[in-house]
mmCIF file of C-alpha atoms in Angstrom:
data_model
loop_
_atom_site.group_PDB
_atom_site.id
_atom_site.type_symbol
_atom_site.label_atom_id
_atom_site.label_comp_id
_atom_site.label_asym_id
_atom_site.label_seq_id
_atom_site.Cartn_x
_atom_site.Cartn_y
_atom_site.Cartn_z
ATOM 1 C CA UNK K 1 1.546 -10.393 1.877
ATOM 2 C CA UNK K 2 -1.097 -7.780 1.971
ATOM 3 C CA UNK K 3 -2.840 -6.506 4.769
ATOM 4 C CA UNK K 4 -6.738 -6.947 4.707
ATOM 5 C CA UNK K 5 -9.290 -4.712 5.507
ATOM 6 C CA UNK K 6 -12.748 -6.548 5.532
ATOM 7 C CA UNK K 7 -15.597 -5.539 4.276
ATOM 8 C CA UNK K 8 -18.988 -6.283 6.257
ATOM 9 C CA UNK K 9 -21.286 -5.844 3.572
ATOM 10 C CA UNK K 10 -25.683 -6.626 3.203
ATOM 11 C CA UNK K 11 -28.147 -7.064 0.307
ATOM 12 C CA UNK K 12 -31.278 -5.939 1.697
ATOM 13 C CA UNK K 13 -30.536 -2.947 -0.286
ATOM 14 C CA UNK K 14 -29.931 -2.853 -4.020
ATOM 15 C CA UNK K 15 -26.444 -3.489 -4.885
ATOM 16 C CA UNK K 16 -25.577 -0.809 -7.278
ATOM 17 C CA UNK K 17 -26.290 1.680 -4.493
ATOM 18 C CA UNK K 18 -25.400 -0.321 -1.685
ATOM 19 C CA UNK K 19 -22.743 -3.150 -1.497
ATOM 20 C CA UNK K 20 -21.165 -2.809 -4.907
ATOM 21 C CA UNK K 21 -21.157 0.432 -4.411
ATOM 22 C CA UNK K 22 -19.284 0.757 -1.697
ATOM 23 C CA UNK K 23 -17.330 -1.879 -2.751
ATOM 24 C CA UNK K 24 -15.953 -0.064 -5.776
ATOM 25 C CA UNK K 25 -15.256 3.088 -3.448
ATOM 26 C CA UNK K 26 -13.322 0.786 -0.971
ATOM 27 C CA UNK K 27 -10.841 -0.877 -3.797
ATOM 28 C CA UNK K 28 -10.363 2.865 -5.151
ATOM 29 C CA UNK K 29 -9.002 4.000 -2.005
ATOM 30 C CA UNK K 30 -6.904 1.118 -1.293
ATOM 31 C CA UNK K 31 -5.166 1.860 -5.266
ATOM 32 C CA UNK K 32 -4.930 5.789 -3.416
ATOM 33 C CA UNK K 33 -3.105 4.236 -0.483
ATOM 34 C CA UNK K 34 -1.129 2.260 -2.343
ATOM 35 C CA UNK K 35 0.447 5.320 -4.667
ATOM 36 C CA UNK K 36 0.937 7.418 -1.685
ATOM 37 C CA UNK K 37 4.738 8.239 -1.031
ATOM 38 C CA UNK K 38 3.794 9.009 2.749
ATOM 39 C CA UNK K 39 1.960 6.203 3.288
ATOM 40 C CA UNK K 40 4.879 3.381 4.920
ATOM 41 C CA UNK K 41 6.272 1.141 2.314
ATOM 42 C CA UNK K 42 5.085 -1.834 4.645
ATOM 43 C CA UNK K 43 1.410 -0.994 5.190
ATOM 44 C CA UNK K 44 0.570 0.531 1.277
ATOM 45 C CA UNK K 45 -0.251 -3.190 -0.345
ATOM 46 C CA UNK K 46 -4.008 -3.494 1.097
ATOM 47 C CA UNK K 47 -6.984 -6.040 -0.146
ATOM 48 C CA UNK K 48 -10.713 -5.982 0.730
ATOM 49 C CA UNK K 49 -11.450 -9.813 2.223
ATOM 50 C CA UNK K 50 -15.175 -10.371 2.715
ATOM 51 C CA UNK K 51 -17.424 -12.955 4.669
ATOM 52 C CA UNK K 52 -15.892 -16.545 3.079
ATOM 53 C CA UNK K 53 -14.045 -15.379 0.260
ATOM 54 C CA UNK K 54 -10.961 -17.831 -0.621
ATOM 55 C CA UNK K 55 -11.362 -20.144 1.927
ATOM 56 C CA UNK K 56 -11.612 -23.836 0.800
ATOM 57 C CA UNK K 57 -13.819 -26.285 1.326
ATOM 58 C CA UNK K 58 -17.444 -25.955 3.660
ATOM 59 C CA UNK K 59 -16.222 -24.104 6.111
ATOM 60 C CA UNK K 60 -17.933 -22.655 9.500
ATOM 61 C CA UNK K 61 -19.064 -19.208 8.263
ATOM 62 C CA UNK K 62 -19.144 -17.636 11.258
ATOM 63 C CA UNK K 63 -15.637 -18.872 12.663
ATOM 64 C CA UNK K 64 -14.291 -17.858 9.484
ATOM 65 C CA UNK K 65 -15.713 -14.526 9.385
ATOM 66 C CA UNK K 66 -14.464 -13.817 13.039
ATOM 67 C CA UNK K 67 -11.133 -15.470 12.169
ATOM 68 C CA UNK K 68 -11.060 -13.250 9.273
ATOM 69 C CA UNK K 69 -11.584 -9.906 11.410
ATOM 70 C CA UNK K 70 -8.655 -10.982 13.977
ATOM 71 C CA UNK K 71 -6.245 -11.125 11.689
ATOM 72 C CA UNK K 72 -7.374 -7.771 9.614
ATOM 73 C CA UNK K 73 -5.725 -4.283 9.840
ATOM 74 C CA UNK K 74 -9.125 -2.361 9.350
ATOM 75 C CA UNK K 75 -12.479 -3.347 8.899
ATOM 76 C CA UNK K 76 -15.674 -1.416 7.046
ATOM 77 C CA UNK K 77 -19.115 -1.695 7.686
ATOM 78 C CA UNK K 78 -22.282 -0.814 5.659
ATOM 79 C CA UNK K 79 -24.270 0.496 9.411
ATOM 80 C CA UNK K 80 -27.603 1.202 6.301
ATOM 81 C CA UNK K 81 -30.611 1.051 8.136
ATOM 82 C CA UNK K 82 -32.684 -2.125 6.623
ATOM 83 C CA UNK K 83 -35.331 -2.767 9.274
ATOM 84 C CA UNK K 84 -37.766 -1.213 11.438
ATOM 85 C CA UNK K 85 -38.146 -2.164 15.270
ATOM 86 C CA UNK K 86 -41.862 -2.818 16.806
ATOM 87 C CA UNK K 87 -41.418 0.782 18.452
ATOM 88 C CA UNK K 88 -40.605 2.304 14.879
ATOM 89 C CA UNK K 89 -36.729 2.894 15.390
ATOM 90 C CA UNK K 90 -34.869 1.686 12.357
ATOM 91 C CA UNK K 91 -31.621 -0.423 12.658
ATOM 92 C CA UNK K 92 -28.851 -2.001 10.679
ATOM 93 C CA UNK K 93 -28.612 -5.399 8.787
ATOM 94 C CA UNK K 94 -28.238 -7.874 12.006
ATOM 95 C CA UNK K 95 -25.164 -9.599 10.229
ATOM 96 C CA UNK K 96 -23.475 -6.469 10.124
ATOM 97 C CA UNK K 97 -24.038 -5.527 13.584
ATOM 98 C CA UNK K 98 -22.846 -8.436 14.703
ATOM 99 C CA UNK K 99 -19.421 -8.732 12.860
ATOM 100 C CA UNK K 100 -18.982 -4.693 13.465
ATOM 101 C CA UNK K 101 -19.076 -5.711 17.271
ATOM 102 C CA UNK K 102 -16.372 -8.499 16.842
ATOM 103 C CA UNK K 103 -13.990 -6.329 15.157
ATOM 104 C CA UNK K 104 -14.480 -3.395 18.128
ATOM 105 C CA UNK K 105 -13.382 -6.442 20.347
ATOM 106 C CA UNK K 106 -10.605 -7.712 18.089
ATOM 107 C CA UNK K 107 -9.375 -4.146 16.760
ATOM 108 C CA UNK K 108 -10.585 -1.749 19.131
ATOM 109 C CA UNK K 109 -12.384 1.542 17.756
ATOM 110 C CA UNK K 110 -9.492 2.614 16.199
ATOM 111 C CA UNK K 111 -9.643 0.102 13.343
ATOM 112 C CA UNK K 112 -13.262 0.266 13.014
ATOM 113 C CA UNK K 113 -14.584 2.265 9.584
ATOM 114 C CA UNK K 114 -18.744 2.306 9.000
ATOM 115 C CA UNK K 115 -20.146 3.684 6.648
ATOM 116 C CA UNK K 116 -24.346 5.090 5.817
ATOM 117 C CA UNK K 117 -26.257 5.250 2.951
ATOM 118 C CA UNK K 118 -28.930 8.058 4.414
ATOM 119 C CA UNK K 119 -31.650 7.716 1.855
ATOM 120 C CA UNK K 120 -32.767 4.791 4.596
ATOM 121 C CA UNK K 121 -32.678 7.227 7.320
ATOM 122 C CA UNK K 122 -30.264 9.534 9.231
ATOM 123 C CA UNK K 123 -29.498 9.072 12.731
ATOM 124 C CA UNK K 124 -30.185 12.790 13.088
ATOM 125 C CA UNK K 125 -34.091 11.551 12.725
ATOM 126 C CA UNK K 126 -33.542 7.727 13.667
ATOM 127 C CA UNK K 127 -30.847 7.689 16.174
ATOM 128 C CA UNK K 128 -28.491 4.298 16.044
ATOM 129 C CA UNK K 129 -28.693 1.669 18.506
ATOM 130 C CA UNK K 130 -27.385 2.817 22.042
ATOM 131 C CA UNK K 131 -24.270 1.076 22.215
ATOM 132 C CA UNK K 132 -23.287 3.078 18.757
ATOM 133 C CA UNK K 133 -24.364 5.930 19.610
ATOM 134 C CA UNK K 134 -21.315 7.388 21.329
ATOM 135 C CA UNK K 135 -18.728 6.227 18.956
ATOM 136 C CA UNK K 136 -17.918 8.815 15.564
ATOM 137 C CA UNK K 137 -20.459 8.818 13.324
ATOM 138 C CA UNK K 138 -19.952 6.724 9.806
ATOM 139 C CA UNK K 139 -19.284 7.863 7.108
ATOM 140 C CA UNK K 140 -22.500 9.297 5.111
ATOM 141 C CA UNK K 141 -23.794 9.608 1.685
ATOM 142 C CA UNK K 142 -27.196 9.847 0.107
ATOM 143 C CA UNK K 143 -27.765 7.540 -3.080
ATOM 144 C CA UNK K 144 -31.715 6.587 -3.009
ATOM 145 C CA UNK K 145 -32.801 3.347 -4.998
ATOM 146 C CA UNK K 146 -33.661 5.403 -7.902
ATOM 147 C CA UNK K 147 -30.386 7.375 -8.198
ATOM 148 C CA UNK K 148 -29.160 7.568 -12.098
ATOM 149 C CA UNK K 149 -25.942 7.227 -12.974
ATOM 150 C CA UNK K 150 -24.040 10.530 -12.401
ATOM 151 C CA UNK K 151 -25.794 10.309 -9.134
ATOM 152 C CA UNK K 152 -24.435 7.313 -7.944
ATOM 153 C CA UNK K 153 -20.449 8.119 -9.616
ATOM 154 C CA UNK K 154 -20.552 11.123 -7.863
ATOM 155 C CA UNK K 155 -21.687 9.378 -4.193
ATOM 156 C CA UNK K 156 -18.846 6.805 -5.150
ATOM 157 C CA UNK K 157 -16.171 9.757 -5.469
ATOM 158 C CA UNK K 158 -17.007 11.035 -2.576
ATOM 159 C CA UNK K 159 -16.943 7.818 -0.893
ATOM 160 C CA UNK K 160 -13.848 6.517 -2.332
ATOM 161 C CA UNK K 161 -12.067 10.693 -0.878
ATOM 162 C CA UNK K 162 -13.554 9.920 2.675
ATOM 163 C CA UNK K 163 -12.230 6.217 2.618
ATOM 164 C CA UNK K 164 -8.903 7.065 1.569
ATOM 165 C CA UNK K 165 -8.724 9.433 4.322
ATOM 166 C CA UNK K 166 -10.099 6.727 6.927
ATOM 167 C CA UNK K 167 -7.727 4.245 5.655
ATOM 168 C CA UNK K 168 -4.847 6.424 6.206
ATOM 169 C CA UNK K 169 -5.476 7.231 10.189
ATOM 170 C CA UNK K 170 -6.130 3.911 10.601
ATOM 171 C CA UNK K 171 -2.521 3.060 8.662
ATOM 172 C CA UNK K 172 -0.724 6.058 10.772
ATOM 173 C CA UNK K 173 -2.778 4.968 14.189
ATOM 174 C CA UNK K 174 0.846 4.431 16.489
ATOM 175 C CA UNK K 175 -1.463 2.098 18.573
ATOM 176 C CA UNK K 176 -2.535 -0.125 15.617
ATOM 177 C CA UNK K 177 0.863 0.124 13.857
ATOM 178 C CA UNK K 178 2.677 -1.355 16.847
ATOM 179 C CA UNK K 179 0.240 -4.172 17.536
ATOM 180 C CA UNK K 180 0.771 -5.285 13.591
ATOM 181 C CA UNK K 181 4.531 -5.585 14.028
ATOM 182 C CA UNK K 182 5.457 -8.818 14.870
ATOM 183 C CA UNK K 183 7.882 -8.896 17.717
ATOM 184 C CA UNK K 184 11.740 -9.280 16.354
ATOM 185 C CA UNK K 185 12.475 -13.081 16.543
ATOM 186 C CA UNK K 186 14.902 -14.137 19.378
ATOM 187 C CA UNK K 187 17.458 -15.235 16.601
ATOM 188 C CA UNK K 188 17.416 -14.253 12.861
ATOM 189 C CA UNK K 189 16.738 -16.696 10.447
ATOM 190 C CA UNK K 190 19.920 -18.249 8.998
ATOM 191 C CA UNK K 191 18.999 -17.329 5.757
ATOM 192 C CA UNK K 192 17.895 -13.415 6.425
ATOM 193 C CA UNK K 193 21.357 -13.147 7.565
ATOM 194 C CA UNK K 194 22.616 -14.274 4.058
ATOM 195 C CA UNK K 195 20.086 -12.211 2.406
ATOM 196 C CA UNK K 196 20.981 -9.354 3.876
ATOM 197 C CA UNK K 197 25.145 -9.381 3.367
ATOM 198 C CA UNK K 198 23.851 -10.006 -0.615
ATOM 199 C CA UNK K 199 21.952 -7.059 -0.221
ATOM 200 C CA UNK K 200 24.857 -4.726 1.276
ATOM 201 C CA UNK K 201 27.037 -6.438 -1.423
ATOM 202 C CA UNK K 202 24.606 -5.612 -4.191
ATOM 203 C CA UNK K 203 23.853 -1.947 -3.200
ATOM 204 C CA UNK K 204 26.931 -0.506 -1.827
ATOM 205 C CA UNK K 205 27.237 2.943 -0.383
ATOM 206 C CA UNK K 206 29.157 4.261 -3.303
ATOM 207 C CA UNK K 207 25.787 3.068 -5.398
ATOM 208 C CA UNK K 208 23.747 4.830 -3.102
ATOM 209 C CA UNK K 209 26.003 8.078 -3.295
ATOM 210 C CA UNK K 210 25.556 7.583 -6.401
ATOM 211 C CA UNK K 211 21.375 7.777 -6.327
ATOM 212 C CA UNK K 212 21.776 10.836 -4.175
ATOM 213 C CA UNK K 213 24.008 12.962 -5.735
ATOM 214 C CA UNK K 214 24.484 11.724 -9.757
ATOM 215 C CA UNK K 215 21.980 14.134 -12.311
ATOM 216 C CA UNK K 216 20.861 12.384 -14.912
ATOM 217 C CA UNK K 217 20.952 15.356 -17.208
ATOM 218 C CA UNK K 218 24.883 14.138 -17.120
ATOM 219 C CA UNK K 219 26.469 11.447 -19.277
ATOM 220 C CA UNK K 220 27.376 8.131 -16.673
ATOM 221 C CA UNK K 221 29.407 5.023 -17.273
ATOM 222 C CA UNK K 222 27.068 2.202 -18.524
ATOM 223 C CA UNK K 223 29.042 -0.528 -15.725
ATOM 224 C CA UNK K 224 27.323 1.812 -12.750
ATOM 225 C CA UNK K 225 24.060 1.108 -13.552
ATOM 226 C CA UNK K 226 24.899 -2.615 -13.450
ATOM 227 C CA UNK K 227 23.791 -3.672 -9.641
ATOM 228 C CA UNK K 228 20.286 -1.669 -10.453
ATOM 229 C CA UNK K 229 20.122 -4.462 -13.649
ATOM 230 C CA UNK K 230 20.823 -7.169 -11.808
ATOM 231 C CA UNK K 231 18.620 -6.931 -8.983
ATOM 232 C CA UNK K 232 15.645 -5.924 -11.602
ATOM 233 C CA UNK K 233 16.556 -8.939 -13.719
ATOM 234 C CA UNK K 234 17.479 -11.977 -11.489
ATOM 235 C CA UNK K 235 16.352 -11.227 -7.967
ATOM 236 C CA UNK K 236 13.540 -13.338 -8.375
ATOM 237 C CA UNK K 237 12.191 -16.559 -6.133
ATOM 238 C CA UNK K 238 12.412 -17.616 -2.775
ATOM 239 C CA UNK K 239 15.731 -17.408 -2.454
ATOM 240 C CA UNK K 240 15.621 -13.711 -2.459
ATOM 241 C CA UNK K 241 12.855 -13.357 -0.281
ATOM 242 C CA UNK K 242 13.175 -12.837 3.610
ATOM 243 C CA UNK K 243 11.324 -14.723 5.719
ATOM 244 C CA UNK K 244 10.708 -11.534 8.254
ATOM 245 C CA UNK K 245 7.951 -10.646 6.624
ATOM 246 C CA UNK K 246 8.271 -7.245 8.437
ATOM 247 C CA UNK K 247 12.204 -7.166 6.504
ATOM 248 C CA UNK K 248 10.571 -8.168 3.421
ATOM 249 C CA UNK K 249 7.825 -5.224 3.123
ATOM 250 C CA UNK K 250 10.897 -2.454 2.713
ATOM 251 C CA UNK K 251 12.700 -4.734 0.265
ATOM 252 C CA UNK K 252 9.696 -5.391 -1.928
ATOM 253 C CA UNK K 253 9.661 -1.169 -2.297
ATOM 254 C CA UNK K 254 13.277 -1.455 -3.440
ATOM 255 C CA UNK K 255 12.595 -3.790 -6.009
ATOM 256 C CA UNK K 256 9.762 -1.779 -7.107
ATOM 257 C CA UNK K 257 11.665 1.169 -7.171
ATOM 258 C CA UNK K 258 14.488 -0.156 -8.827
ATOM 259 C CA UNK K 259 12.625 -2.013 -11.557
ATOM 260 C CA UNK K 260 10.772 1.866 -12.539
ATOM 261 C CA UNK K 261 14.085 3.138 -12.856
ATOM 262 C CA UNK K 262 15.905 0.162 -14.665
ATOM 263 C CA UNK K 263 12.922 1.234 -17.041
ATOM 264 C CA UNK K 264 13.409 4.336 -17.268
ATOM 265 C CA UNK K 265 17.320 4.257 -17.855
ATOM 266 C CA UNK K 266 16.900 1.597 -20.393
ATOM 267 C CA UNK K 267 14.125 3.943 -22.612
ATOM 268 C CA UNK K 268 15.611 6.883 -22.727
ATOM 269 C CA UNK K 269 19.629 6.714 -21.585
ATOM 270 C CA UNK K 270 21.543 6.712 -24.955
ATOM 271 C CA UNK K 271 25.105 5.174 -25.581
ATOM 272 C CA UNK K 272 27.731 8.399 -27.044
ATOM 273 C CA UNK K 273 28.920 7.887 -30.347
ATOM 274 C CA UNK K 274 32.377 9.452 -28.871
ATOM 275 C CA UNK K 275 32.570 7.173 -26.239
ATOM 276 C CA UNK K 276 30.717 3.485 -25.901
ATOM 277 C CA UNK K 277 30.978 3.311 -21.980
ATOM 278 C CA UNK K 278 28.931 6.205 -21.849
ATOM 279 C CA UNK K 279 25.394 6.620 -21.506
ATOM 280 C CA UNK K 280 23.439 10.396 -22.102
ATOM 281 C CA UNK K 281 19.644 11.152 -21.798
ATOM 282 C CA UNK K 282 20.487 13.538 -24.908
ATOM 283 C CA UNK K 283 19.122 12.539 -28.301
ATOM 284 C CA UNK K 284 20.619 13.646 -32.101
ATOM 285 C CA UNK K 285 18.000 16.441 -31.737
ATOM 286 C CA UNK K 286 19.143 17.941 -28.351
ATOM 287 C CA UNK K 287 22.371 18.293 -29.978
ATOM 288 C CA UNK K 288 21.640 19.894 -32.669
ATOM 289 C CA UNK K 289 18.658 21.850 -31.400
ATOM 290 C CA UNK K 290 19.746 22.057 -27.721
ATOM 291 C CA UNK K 291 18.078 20.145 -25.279
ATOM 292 C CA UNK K 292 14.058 19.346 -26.056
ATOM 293 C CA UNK K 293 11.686 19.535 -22.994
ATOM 294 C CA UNK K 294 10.651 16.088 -23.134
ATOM 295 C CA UNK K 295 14.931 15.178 -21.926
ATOM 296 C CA UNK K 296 14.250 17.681 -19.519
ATOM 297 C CA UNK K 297 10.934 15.881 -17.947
ATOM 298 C CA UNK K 298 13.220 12.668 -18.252
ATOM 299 C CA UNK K 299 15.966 14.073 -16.069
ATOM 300 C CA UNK K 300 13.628 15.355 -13.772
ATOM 301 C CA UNK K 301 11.927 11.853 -13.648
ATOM 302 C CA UNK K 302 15.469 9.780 -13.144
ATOM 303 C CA UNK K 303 16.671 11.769 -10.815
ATOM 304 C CA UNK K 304 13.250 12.000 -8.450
ATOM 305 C CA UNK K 305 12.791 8.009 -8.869
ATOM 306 C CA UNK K 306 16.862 7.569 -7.767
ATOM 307 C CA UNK K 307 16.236 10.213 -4.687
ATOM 308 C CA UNK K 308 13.173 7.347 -4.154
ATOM 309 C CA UNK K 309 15.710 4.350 -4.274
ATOM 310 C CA UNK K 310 18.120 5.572 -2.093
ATOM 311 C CA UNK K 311 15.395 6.794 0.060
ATOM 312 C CA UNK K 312 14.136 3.426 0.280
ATOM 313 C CA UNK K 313 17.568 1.603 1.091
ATOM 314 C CA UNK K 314 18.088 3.653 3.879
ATOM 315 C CA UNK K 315 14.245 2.593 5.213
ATOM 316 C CA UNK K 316 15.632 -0.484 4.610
ATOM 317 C CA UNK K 317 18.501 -0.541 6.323
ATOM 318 C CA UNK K 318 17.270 0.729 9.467
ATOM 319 C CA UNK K 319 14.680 -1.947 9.773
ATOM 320 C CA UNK K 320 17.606 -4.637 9.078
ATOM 321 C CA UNK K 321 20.017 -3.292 11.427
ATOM 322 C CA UNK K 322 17.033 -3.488 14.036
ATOM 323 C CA UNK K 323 15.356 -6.943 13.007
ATOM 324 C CA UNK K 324 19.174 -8.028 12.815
ATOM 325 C CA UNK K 325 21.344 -7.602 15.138
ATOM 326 C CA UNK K 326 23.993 -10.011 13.596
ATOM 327 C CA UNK K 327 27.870 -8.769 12.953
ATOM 328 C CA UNK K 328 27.705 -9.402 9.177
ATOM 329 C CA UNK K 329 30.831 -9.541 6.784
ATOM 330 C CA UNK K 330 32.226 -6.061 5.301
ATOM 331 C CA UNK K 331 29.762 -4.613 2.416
ATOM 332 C CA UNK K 332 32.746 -2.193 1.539
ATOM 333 C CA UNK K 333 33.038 -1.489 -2.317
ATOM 334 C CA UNK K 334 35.400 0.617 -3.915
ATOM 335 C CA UNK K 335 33.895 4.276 -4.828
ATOM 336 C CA UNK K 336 31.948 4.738 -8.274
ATOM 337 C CA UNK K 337 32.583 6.948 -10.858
ATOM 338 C CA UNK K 338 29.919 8.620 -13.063
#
């Protein structure tokens, strides 16, 4: 399931420099975080969640929105000034304020991510209210009501390059990433512990050898390729799904992983006419012209997205052994020959 970050959003500035905006900055640097290798497997699937969105029925707002902020991993506020105070200092849409102090209680400042359109004022000129005022500053950018088009793209780039960043600290914050992980359960559910030996059956250590050391660039029996197949093609449903949800995060990456290079092998891995239970990246023209530099990019891509997979086993592993800590039956297999 993904983690949320929510958005605490206002209209009493245009939207296409204010909330959508921002909005469209926000869900470009969650698609940054989620294609970033150093970003942890478990915490790169993020969604924006806003005021009432998806909840059914007529439901308290307010409850709903505070609900909503507990059980987020980050949460973004547009701090805009939109009013003006009897003694002439300018403040922030009250709605805002209001959820942006609930998610200081429920996440602490570490969590917290505002953000300033400036053409409303600077708190250089209009300082923010006192209790804000010693916490970092948001995030700025200038976009007045009147901004054309390349204007406004270019406030969104830069918006979407400072959000990414935020997003990140508050992903690698040690604080926040231990409060997210949910304590290991007394007992293992019985059916993680049959997951799991499936798992160890399915991708032996002679198949993850295999990842590390095999180069594509070199022909491979067809039958080794098999387990990658099988867990691309009918791992699918409930029943292959651990109810850990922190167990299940590192195993969804496999999959991933394992269903970009079933791809891959499947495009461009060629049976030899000289030998049927062989597979070779090399086409009729790298043999009779020597090899082309598109093989070469594909034998540089195989073998980086294998590194990946085994990469990612061994993540998962070392989450299982810990969320775990049942004797399970012997994953053995006999080694693998390329």
């Amino acid at each position: 399931m993904p983690h949320q970050i929510f958005f605490s959003w206002q209209l009493d500035t245009p939207t296409a420099t204010g909330r959508n905006l921002i909005g469209r900055a926000l869900d470009a640097a969650i698609s940054s975080v989620a294609e970033d290798a150093d970003v942890d497997p478990a915490d790169r699937e993020l969604e924006v969640d806003r005021d009432s969105a998806g909840v059914p029925g007529s439901p308290p707002i307010v409850e709903t929105i505070f609900s909503k902020i507990d059980r987020a991993v980050g949460f973004v506020s547009d701090m805009t000034y939109v009013a003006q105070r009897l003694d002439g200092r300018r403040m922030p849409n009250p709605n805002v304020l209001l959820e942006h102090g609930w998610a200081l209680r429920a996440l602490s400042w570490r969590g917290v991510i505002s953000v300033m359109n400036t053409a409303y004022g600077h708190p250089d000129v209009h300082p923010l209210p006192f209790d804000l005022a010693h916490f970092r500053r948001p995030i700025f950018f200038d976009c007045p009501e009147d901004a054309d088009v390349e204007t406004r793209r270019a406030a969104r780039q830069t918006l979407t390059t400072q959000f990414t960043n935020a997003l990140r600290a508050v992903l690698d914050d040690e604080v926040l990433r231990q409060a997210r992980i949910p304590a290991r359960p007394a007992e293992p559910h019985p059916h993680d512990i049959a997951l799991l030996e499936r798992v160890r059956r399915q991708l032996p250590e002679a198949f993850q050898l295999f990842l590390r050391q095999h180069s594509f660039g070199e022909p491979l029996r067809r039958r080794i390729l098999d387990p990658l197949y099988e867990l691309t093609d009918d791992w699918h449903g409930a029943s292959f799904e651990f109810h850990d949800s922190v167990l299940q995060a590192p195993f969804t990456n496999i999959q991933r992983l394992a269903s970009e290079l079933a791809a891959l092998s499947l495009e461009r891995l060629y049976v030899m006419d000289n030998n049927t239970e062989l597979l070779s990246p090399k086409t009729d023209v790298d043999r009779a012209r020597g090899t082309q530099p598109s093989t070469v990019d594909t034998v540089v891509a195989m073998n980086s997205k294998a590194t990946e997979l085994s990469t990612a086993i061994d993540v998962f592993e070392r989450i299982a052994r810990d969320r775990i800590r049942a004797k399970l039956g012997g994953s053995s297999s006999p080694r693998l020959s390329a």
